[in-house]
XYZ file of C-alpha atoms in Angstrom:
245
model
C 13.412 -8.335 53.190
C 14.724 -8.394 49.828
C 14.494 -4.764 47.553
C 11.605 -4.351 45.080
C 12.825 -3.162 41.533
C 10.458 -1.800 38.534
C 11.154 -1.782 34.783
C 10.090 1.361 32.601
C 9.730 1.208 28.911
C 10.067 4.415 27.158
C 10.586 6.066 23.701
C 8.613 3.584 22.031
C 5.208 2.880 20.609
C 3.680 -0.368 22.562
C 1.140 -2.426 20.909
C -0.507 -5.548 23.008
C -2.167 -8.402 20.514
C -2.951 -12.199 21.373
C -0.851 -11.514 24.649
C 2.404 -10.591 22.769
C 4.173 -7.234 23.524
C 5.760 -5.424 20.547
C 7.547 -2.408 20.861
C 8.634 -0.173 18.034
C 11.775 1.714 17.644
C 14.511 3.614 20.303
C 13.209 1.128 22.577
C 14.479 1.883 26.069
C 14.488 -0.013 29.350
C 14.770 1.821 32.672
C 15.559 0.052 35.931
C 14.385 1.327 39.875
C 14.762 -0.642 43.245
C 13.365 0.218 46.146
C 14.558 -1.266 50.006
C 13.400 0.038 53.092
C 15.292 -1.300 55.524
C 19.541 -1.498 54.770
C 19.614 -0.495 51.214
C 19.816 -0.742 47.773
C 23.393 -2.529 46.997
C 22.971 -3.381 43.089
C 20.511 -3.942 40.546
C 21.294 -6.550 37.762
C 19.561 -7.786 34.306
C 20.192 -10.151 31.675
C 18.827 -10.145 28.508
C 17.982 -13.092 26.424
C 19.775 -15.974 28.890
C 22.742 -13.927 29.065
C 24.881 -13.647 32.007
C 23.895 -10.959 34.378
C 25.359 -7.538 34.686
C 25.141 -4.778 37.287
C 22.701 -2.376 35.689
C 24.173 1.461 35.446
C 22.102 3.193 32.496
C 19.290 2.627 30.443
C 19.484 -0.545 28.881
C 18.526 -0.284 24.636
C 16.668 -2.184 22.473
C 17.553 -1.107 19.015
C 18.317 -4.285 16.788
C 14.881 -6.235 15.734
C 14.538 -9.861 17.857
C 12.265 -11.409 20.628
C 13.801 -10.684 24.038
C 13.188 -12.122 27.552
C 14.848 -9.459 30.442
C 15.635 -10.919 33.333
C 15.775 -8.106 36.665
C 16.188 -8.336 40.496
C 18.275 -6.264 42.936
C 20.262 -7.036 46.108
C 20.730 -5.097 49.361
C 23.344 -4.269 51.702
C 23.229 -7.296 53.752
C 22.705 -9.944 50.756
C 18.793 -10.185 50.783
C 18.039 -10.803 46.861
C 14.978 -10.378 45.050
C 13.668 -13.009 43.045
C 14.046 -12.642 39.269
C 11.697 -11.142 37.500
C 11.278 -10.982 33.896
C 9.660 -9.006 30.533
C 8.891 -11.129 27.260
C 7.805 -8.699 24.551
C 9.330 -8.154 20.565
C 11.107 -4.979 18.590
C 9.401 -4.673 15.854
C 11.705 -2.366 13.303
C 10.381 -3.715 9.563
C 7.497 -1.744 7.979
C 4.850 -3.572 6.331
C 5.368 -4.031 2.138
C 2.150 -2.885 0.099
C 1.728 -4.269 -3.155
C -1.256 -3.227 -5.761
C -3.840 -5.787 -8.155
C -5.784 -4.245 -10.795
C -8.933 -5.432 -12.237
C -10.512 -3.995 -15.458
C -9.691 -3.074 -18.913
C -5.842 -1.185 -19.447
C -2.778 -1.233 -21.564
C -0.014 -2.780 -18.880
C 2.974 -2.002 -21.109
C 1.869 1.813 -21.249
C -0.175 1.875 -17.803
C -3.124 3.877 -19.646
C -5.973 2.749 -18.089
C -9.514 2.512 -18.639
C -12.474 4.499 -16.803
C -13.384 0.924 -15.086
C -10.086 -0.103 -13.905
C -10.010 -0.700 -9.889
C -6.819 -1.069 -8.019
C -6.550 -3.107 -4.931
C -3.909 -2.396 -1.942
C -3.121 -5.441 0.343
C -0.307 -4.497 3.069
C 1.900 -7.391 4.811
C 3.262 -6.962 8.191
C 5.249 -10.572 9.700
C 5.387 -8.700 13.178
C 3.348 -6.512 15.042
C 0.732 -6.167 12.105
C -0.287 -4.048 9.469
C -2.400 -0.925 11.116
C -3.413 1.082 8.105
C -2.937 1.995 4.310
C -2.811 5.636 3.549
C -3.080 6.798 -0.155
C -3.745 9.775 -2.545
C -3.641 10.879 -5.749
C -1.196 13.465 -7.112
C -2.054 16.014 -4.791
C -4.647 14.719 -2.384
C -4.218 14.951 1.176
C -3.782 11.262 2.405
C -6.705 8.926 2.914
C -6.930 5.427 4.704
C -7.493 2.716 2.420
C -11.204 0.992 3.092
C -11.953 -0.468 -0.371
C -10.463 -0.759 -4.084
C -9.671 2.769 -5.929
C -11.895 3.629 -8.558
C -11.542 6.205 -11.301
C -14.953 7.750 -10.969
C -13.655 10.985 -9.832
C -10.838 11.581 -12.277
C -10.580 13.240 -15.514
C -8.495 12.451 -18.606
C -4.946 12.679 -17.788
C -1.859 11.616 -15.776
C -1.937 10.738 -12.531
C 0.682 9.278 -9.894
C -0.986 7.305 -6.881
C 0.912 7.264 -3.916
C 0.449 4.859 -1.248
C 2.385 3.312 1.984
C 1.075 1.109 5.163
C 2.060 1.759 8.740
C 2.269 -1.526 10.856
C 1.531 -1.069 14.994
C 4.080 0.120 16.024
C 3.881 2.728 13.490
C 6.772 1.585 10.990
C 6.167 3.656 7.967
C 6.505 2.294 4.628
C 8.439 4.096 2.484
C 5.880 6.093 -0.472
C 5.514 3.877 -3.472
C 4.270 5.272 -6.313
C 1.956 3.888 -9.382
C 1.676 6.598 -12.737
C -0.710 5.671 -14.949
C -3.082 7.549 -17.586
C -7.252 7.409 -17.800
C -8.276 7.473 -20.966
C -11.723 8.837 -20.735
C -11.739 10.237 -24.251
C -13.264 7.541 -26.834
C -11.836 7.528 -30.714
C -12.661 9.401 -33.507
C -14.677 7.383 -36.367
C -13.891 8.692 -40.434
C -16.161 7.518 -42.758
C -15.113 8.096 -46.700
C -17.384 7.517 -49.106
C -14.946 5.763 -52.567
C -16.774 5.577 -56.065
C -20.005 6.906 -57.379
C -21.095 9.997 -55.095
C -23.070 13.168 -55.363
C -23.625 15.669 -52.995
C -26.695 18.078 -52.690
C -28.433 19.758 -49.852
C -26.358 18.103 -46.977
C -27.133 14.397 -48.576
C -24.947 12.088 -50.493
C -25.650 9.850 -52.920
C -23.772 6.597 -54.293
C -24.307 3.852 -56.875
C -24.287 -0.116 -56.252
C -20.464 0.413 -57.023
C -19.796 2.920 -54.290
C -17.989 1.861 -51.237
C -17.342 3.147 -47.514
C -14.196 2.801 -45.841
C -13.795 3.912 -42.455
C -10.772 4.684 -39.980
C -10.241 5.680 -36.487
C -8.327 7.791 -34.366
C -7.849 8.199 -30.495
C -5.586 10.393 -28.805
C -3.919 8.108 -26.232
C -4.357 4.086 -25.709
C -4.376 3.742 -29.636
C -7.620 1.748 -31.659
C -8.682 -1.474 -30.644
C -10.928 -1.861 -33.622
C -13.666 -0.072 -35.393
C -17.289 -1.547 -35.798
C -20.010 -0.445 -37.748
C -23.776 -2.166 -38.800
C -26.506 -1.238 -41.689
C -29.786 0.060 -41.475
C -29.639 -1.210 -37.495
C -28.402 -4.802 -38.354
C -25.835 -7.105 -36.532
C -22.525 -4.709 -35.621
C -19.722 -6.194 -37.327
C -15.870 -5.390 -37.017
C -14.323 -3.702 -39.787
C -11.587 -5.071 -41.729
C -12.185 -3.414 -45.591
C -14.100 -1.343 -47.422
C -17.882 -2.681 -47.817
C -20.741 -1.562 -50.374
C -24.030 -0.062 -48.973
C -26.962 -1.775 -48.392
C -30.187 -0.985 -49.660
């Protein structure tokens, strides 16, 4: 009767999908044989098609690839098993995140807009992508479920920080995105030019008498400034203009 021999696989995370084995990192393969009549003699693997060799230690897995181990021991009086053998893959990559935004911002600056919304996808080529954690400046980490608003923030600088972990939980290195939120709209001027006199909080202008107006804004700079008469059609201002009425 020929021995019976058992593989162990330690050190690593396992993950099982669509009937492939990955394994993640420091990957070890342990080898026992068991004969209960003359003996163990030798135990002997091969990995990937490569010729057998008498098994004396742990046998690593530490460079990324698919593998095929090949096992079987012998006994004192020649009885040998029949090979056996483990198919599975070392995963060693971590996923890559990337970001999309969507809504209103300044790319060159990265001052963005109350409405903006960024997006995290994470890739994984292996054993798959598992989660997406993320925070903002100091938040504790959350997993990513759906596109990052600004709702919560205030006006001011903010880094967010994000990585995935694929399933065999290869960590990402952080990545960061800085940006601003602008929250605070500008500041409208108007100045009355010409004809104007003032008297008990009013002012009051001729036919010659013009308004010009400017803006400020204390971050993503002005767009443009718009104004309308006596509740008519807003307009964008370019120059000066007379009052109506």
């Amino acid at each position: 009767v020929a021995p019976t021999t058992t593989v162990t696989f330690s050190d690593a995370p396992k993950y099982v999908a669509k009937g492939i084995t990955y394994y993640g990192q420091n990957l070890a393969a342990s080898l026992a044989s068991e004969d209960g009549m003359s003996g163990l003699d030798q135990i002997f693997y091969s990995v990937n098609g490569a010729k057998y060799g008498i098994y004396a230690k742990t046998v690593e897995f530490n460079k990324e690839n698919t593998y095929r181990f090949y096992y079987y021991a012998i006994d004192r009086v020649g009885n040998d098993e029949e090979a056996k053998q483990k198919d599975f893959i070392v995963d060693l990559t971590p996923p890559n995140t990337t970001f999309t935004l969507s809504g209103k911002r300044l790319d060159a600056t990265n001052i963005f807009s109350p409405k903006v919304l960024i997006d995290l996808k994470a890739q994984d080529s292996l054993s798959g992508v598992k989660k997406i954690s993320w925070r903002i400046t100091d938040k504790d980490d959350a997993v990513y479920r759906q596109k990052i608003g600004m709702s919560s923030l205030a006006d001011g600088a903010y880094a967010l920080t994000y990585r995935a972990t694929d399933n065999v939980n290869n960590e990402e290195v952080y990545k960061d995105l800085k940006f601003y939120l602008d929250r605070i709209a500008p500041e409208v001027t108007a100045v009355i030019q010409g004809d104007v006199y003032r008297t008990n909080g009013k002012a009051y202008v001729s036919e010659r008498s013009t308004i010009s107006l400017t803006a400020t804004d204390n971050k993503a700079g002005v767009e443009a400034i718009y104004f309308a008469q006596d509740g008519k059609t807003k307009r964008t201002y370019d120059q000066p203009f007379k009052i109506v009425g």
